[in-house]
Coordinates of C-alpha atoms and ligand atoms in Angstrom, one line a residue:
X1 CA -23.8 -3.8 -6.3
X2 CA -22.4 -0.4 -7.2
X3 CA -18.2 -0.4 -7.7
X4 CA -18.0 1.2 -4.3
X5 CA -19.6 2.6 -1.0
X6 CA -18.7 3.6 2.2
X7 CA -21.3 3.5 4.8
X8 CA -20.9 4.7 8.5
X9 CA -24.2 3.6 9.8
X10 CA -22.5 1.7 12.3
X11 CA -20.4 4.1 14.1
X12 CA -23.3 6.2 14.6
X13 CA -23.6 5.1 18.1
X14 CA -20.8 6.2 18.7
X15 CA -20.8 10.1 16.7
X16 CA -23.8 12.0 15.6
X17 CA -24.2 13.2 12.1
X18 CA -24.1 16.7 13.9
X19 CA -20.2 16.2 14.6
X20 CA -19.5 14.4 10.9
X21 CA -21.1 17.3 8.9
X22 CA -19.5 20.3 11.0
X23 CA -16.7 19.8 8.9
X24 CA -18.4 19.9 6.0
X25 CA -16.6 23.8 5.9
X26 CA -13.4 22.4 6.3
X27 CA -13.9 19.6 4.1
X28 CA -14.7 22.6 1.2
X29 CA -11.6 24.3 2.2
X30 CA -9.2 21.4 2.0
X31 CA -10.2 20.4 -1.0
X32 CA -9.7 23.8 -2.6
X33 CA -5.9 23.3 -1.5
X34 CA -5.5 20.3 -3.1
X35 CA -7.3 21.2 -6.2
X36 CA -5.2 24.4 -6.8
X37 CA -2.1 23.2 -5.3
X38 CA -2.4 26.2 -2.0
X39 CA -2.3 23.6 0.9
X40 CA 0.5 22.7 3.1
X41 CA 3.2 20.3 1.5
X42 CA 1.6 21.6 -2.4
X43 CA 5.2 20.9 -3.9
X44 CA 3.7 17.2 -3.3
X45 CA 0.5 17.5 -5.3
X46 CA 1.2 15.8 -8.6
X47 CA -0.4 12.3 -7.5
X48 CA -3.7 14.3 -7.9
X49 CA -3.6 14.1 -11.6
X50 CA -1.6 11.3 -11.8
X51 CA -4.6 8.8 -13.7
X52 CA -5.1 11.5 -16.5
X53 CA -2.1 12.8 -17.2
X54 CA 0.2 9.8 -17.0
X55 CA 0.0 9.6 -21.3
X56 CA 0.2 6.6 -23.8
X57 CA 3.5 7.4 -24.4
X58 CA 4.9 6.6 -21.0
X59 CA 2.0 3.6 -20.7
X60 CA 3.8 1.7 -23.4
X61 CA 7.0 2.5 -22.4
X62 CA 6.6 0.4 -19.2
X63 CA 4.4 -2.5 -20.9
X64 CA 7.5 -3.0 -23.4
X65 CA 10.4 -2.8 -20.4
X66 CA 7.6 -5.1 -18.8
X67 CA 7.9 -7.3 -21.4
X68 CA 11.2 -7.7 -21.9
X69 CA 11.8 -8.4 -18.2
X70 CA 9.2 -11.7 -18.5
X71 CA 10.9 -12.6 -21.4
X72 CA 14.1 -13.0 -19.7
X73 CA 13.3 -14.4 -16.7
X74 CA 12.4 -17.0 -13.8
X75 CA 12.5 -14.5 -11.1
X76 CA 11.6 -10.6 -11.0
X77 CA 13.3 -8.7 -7.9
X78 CA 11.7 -5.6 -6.6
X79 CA 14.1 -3.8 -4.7
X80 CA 12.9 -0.9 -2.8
X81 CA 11.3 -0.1 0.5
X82 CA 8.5 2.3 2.1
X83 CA 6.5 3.9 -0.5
X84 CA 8.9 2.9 -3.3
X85 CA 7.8 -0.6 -2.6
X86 CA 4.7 -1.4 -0.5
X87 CA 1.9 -0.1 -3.5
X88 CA 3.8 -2.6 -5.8
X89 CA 3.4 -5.9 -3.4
X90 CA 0.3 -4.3 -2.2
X91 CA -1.6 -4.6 -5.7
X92 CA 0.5 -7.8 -6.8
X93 CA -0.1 -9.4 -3.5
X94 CA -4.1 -8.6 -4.4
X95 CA -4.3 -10.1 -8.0
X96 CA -1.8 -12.8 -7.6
X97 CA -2.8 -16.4 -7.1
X98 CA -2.0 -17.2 -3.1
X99 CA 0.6 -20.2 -3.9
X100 CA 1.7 -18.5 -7.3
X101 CA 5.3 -19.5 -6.9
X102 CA 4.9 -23.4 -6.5
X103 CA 2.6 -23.6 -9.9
X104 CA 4.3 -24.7 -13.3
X105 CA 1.9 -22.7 -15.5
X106 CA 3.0 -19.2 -15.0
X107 CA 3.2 -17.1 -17.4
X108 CA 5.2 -14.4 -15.8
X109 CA 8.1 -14.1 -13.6
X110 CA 7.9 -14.6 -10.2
X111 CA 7.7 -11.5 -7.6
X112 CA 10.4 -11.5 -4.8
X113 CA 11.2 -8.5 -2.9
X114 CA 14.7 -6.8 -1.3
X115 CA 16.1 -4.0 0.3
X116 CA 12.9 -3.5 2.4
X117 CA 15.1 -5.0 5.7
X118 CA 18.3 -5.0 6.8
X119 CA 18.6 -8.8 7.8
X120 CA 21.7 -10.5 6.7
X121 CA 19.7 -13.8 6.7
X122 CA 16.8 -12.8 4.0
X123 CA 19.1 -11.2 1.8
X124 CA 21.4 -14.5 2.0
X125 CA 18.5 -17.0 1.3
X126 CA 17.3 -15.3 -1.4
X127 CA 21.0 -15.2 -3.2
X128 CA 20.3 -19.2 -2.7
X129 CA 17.2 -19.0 -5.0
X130 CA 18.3 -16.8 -7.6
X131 CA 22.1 -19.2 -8.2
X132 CA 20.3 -21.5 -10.4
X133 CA 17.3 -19.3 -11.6
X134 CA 17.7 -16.3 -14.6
X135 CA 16.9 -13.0 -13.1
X136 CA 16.4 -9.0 -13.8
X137 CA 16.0 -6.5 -11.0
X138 CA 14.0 -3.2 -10.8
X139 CA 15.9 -0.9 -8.7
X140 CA 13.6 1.8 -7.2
X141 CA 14.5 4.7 -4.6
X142 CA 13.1 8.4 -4.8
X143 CA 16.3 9.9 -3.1
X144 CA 18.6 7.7 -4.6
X145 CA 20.6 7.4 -1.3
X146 CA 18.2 5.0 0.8
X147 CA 20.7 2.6 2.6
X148 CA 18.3 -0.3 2.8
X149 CA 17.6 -0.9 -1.3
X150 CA 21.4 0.8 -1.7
X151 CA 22.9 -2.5 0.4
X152 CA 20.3 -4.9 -1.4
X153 CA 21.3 -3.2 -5.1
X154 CA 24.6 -3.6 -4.3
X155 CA 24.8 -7.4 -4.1
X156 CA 22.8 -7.8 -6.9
X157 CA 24.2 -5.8 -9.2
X158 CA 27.4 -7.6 -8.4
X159 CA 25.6 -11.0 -9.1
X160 CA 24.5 -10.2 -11.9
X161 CA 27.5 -8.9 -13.8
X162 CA 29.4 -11.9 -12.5
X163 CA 27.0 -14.1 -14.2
X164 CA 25.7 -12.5 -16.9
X165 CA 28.8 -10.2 -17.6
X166 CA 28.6 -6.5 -18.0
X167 CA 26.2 -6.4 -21.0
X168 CA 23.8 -8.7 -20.2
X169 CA 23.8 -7.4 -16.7
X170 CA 22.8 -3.4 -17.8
X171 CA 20.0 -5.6 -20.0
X172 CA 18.1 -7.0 -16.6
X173 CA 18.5 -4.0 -14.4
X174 CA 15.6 -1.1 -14.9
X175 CA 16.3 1.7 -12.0
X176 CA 13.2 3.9 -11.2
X177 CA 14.4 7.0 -9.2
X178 CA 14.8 11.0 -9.5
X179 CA 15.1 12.7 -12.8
X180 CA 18.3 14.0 -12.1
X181 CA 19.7 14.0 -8.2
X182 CA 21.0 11.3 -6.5
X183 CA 23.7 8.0 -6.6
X184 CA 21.3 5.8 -8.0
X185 CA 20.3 8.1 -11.0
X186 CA 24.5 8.7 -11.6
X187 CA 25.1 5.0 -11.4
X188 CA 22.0 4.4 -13.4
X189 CA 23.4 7.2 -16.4
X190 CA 27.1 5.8 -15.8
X191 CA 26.1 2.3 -16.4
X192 CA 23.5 2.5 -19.1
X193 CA 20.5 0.9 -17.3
X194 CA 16.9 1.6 -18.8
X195 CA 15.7 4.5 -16.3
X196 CA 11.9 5.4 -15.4
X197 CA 11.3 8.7 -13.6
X198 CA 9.4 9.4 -10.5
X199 CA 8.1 13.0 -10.6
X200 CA 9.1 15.5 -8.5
X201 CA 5.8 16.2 -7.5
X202 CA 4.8 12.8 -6.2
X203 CA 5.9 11.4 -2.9
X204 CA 7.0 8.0 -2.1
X205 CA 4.1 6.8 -0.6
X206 CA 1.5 8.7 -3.1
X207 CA 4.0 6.9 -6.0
X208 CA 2.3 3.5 -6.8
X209 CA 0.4 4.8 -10.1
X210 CA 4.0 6.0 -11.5
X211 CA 6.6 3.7 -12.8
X212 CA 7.4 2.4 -9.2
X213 CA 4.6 0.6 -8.7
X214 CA 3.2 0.6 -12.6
X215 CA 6.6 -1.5 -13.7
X216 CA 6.6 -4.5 -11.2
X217 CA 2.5 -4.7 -11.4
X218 CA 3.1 -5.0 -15.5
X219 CA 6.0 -7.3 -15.1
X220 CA 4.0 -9.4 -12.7
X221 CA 1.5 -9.8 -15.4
X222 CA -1.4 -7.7 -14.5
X223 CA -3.5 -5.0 -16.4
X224 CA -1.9 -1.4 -15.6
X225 CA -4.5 0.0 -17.9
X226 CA -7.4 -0.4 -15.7
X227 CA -5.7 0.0 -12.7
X228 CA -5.5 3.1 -14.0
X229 CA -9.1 3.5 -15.8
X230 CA -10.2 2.4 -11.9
X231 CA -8.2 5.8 -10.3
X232 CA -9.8 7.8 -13.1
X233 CA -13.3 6.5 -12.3
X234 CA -13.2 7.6 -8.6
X235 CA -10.9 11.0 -9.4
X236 CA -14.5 11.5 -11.8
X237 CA -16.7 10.5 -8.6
X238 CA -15.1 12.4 -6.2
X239 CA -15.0 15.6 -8.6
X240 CA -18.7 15.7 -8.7
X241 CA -19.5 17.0 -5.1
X242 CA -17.7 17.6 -1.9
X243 CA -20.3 17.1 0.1
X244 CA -20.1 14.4 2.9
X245 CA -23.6 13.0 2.0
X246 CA -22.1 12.8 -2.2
X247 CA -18.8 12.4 -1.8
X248 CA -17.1 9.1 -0.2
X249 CA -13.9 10.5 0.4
X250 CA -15.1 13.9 2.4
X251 CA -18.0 11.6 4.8
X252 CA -14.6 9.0 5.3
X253 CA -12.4 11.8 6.5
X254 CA -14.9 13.7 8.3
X255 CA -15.8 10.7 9.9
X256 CA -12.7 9.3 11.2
X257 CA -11.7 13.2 12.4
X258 CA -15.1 13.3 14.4
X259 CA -14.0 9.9 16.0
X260 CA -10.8 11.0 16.8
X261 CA -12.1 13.9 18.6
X262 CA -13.7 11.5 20.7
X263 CA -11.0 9.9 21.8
X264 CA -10.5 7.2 18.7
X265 CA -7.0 7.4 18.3
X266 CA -6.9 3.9 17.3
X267 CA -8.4 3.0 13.2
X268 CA -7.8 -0.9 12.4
X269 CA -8.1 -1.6 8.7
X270 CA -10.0 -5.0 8.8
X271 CA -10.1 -6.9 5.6
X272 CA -11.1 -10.7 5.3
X273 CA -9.1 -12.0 2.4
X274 CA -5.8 -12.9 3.1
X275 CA -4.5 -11.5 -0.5
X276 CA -5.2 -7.9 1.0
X277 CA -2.3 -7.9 3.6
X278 CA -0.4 -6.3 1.8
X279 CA -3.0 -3.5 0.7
X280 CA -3.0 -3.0 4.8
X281 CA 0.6 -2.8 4.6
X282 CA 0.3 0.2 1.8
X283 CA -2.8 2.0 3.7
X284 CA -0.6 1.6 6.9
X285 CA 2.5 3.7 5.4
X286 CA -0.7 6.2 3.7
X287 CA -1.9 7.0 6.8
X288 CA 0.9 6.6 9.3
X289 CA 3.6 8.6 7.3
X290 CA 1.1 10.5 6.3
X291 CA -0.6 12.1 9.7
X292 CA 1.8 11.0 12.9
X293 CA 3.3 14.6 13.3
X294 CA 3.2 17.3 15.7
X295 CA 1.8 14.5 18.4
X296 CA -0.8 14.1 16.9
X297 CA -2.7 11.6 14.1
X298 CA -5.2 8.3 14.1
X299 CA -2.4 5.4 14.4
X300 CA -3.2 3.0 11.4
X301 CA -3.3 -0.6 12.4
X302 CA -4.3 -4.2 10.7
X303 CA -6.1 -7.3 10.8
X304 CA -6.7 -10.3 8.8
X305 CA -9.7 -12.1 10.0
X306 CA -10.8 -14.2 10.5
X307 CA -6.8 -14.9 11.2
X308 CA -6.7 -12.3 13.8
X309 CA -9.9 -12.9 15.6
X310 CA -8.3 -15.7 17.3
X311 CA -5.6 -13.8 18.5
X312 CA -6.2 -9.7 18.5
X313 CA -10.3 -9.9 18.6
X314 CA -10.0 -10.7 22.3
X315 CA -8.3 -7.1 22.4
X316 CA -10.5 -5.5 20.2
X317 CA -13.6 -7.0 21.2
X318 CA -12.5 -5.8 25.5
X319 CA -9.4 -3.6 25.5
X320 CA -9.0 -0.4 25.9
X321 CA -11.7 1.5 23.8
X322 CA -10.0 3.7 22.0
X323 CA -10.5 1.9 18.3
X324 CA -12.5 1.9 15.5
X325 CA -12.5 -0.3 12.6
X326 CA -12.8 0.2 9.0
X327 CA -13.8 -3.0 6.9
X328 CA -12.6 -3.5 3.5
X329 CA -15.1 -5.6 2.5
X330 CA -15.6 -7.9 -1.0
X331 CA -18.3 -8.8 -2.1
X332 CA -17.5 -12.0 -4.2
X333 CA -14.5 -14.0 -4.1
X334 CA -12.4 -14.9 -7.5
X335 CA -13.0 -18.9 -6.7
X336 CA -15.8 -21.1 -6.2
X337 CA -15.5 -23.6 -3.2
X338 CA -18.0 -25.5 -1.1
X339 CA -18.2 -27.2 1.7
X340 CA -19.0 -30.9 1.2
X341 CA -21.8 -32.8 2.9
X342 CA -19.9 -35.7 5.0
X343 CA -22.1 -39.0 6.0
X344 CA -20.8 -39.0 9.7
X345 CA -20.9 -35.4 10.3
X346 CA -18.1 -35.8 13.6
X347 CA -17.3 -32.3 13.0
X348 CA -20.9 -30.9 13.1
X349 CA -20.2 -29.0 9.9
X350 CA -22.9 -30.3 7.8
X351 CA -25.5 -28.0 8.8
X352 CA -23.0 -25.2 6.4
X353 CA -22.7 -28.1 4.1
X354 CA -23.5 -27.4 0.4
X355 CA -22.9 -23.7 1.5
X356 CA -20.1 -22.0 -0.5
X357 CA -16.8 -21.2 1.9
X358 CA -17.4 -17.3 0.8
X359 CA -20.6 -17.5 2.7
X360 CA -19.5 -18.6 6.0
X361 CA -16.9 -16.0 5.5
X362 CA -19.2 -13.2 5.1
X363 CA -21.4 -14.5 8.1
X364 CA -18.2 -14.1 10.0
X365 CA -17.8 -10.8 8.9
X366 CA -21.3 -9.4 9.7
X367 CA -21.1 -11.0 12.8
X368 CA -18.1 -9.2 14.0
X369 CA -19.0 -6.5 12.8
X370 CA -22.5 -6.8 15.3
X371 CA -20.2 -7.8 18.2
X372 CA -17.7 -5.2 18.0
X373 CA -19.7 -2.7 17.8
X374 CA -21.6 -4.0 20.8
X375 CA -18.0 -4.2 22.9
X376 CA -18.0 -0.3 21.7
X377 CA -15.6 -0.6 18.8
X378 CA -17.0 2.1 15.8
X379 CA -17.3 0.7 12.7
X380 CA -16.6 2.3 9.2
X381 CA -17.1 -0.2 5.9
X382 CA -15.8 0.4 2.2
X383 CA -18.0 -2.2 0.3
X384 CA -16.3 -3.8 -3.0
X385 CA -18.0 -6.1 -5.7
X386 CA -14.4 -7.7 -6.0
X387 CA -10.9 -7.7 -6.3
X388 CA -9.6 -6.8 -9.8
X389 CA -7.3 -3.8 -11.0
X390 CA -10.1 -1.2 -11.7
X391 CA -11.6 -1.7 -8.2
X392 CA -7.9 -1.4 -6.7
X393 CA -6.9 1.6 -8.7
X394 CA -10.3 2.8 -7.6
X395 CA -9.1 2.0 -4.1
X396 CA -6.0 3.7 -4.5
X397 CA -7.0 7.0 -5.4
X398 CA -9.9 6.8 -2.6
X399 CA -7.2 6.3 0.4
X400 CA -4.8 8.9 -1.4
X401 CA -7.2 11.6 -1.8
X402 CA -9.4 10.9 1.8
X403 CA -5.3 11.1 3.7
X404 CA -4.6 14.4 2.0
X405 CA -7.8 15.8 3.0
X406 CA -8.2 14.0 6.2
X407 CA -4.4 15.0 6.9
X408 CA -5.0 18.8 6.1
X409 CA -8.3 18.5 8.8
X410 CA -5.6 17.8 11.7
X411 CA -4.0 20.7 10.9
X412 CA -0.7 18.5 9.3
X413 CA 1.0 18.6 6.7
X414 CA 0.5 15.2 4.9
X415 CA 3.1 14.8 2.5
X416 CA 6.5 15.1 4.4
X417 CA 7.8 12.9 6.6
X418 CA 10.8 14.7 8.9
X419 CA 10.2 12.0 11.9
X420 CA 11.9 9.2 9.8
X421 CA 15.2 11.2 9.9
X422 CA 16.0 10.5 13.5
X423 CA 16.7 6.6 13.4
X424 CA 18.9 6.8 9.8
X425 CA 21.2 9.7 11.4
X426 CA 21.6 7.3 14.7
X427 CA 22.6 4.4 12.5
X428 CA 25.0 6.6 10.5
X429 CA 26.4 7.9 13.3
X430 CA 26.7 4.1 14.8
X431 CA 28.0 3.2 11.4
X432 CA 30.9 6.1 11.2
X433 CA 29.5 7.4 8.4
X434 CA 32.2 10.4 7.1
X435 CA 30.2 13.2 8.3
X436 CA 28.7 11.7 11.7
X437 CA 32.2 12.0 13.5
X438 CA 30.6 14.4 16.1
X439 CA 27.2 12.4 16.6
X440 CA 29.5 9.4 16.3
X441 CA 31.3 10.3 19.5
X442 CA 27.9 11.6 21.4
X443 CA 26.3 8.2 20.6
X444 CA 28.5 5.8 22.0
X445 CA 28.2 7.4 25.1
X446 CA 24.8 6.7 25.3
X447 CA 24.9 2.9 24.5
Ligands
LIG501 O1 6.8 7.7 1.4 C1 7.9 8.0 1.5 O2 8.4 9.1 1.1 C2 8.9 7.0 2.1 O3 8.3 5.9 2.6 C3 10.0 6.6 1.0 O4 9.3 6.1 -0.1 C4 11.0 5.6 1.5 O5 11.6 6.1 2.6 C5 12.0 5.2 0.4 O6 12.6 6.4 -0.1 P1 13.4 6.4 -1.4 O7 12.4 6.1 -2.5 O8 14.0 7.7 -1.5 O9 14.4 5.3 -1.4

């Protein structure tokens, strides 16, 4: 099969090709704005060339810090959180071998994560694994300032200078923030760590194809290259044509904007490999970051199924009908499995015997698909051959380029993010925080 397509046959009951092509207009429009940089938010623009401007120079920079930090140790630890985190453990999460950390072969460090939470508990247990274990951290915030990787960068650091002292210490820590503003990139300068850049021009969540999620991917072992080459493919596809009959990313947003008009507020993101959670985690911060503003916006949700069809299907095959589903759907799995033939057959399964477990899994999957659509639930599908790092830089730059456009369609401006203010200047205020003294006093009122 072809390295990608997105069909919409199935939601066809449900929109006519009459509503999907009326934006065609738009469509042409939008993506004029992002191609010169005129659109709302165009300060935020530079992921758009991000695949072919990136250079050899920089490339090899991050294989040979990448390097280093599997040299040196047992344990990588990401810290970071919202965009300067999920595209990381999204891709890792994809290539990575599901019980990774329990084989003895590795070659490369193990992945953990911090400074995505606030829980006292998580960061405690993971001190416990790291005592006896040699470590390095990647340190990675945009602002510099975020308190959740600030608290988790804290600990660490200490950690690590009490057991490696300070030299050894400033060789395990790589920080990955602003070229110039912000406490991270002054401790980073005072301290001497090794420091990567994240352009001005890129947003958090648009950030996975710079050094914040470039780094971790190459210390975890995997091919940045064609991650890359992949993003470059489909920038070349989608250059081609805007039309929504050509061009995957305009008949994607036009469709999901013509279902939302009809009352679709709802999009699941359905895949049925469990190593694409995380990917759902990533396309959920895209999308939701990305278009909740104003009132308005599709709210991104997930499943794992078959997982889920034993717990939310029952919603989505009767609730409320206000969802549509896009599958992300693969096309071969990386293993080979069947199921074996059994003599007494108590479990019924050998008429599937001999049949390989990917099979039954895409039987599964066409046969949701038939009966969700029948319970009235829309269905979008993007069609992958596999799961490898040109297919998922491929996906990347698909999602990335259909939420600009798709995000410029509702009339928003998809690269800001002013709603996630309101909780952080509550907690400061909750906190004390020198500055807050007057919300300070107004809060504890309300409590
Ligand atoms: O997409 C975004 O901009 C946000 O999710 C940020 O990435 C997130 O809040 C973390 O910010 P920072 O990188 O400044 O620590």
């Amino acid at each position: 099969m072809s390295e990608f397509v997105f069909s919409y046959d199935k939601a066809l009951n449900f929109v006519t090709k009459v509503e999907i092509h009326r934006f065609q207009e738009d469509i042409d429009r939008h993506f004029k704005a992002i191609y010169n940089k005129t659109g709302k938010g165009n300060d935020f623009l530079g992921w758009v060339d991000l695949p072919d401007n990136i250079g050899e120079t920089l490339i090899s920079r991050i294989e040979d810090a990448a390097k280093k930090m599997q040299d040196q140790s047992d344990v990588f630890v990401v810290i970071g959180i919202g965009g300067s985190y999920l595209g990381a453990r999204a891709v890792i999460e994809a290539l990575s071998h599901h019980f990774g950390h329990l084989r003895q072969e590795k070659k490369s460090p193990v992945i953990l994560y911090a400074g995505n939470n606030i829980s006292e508990d998580y960061l405690a247990d993971l001190m416990d694994v790291l005592k006896n274990r040699d470590y390095s951290v990647a340190v990675i915030s945009k602002s510099g300032t975020t308190t959740e990787p600030a608290i988790a960068f804290r600990i660490l650091r200490e950690d690590l200078e009490s057991k490696y002292g300070t030299e050894e210490s400033r060789r395990r820590i790589v920080a990955i923030t602003d070229r110039e503003k912000g406490a991270l990139k002054q401790l980073a300068d005072e301290k001497g760590y090794e420091t990567f850049v994240i352009p001005d021009d890129v947003g958090g969540r648009y950030s996975v194809l710079t050094p914040v999620g470039l780094l971790p991917i190459a210390v975890a072992g995997f091919d940045i290259r064609q991650l890359l080459e992949g993003a470059k493919a489909m920038k070349a596809l989608i250059s081609k044509s805007e039309k929504i009959d050509e061009n995957p990313v305009s008949a994607y947003a036009a469709v999901r904007n013509a279902l939302y008009n009809k009352g679709y507020t709802t999009e699941i993101m359905v895949n049925y490999e469990p190593r694409l959670f995380y990917f759902t985690e990533w396309w959920k911060q895209l999308f939701g970051e990305s278009e909740g503003k104003e009132n308005k916006g599709i709210f991104p949700a997930g499943v794992s199924f078959t997982t889920d069809l034993h717990s939310m299907g029952q919603y989505i095959q009767e609730g409320l009908r206000n969802i549509f589903e896009t599958v992300l759907s693969v096309e071969n799995p990386r293993r080979e499995l069947t199921i074996p033939d059994d003599e007494k057959n108590l479990d019924k399964l050998n008429y599937i015997a001999g049949k390989a477990i990917h099979e039954v899994n895409r039987q599964a999957e066409l046969g949701t698909m038939l009966a969700h659509v029948d319970g009235g639930v829309p269905n979008l599908r993007i069609s992958v051959p596999e799961i490898n790092e040109n297919i998922l830089g491929r996906l990347i730059y698909f999602y990335e380029t259909a939420c600009a456009l798709s995000g410029y369609i509702l009339g928003i401006n998809p690269f800001d993010q002013p709603g996630v203010e309101a909780y952080k200047r509550n907690m400061f205020a909750l906190l004390g925080k020198p500055g807050f003294e007057k919300e300070t006093e107004n809060i504890r009122k309300r409590l």
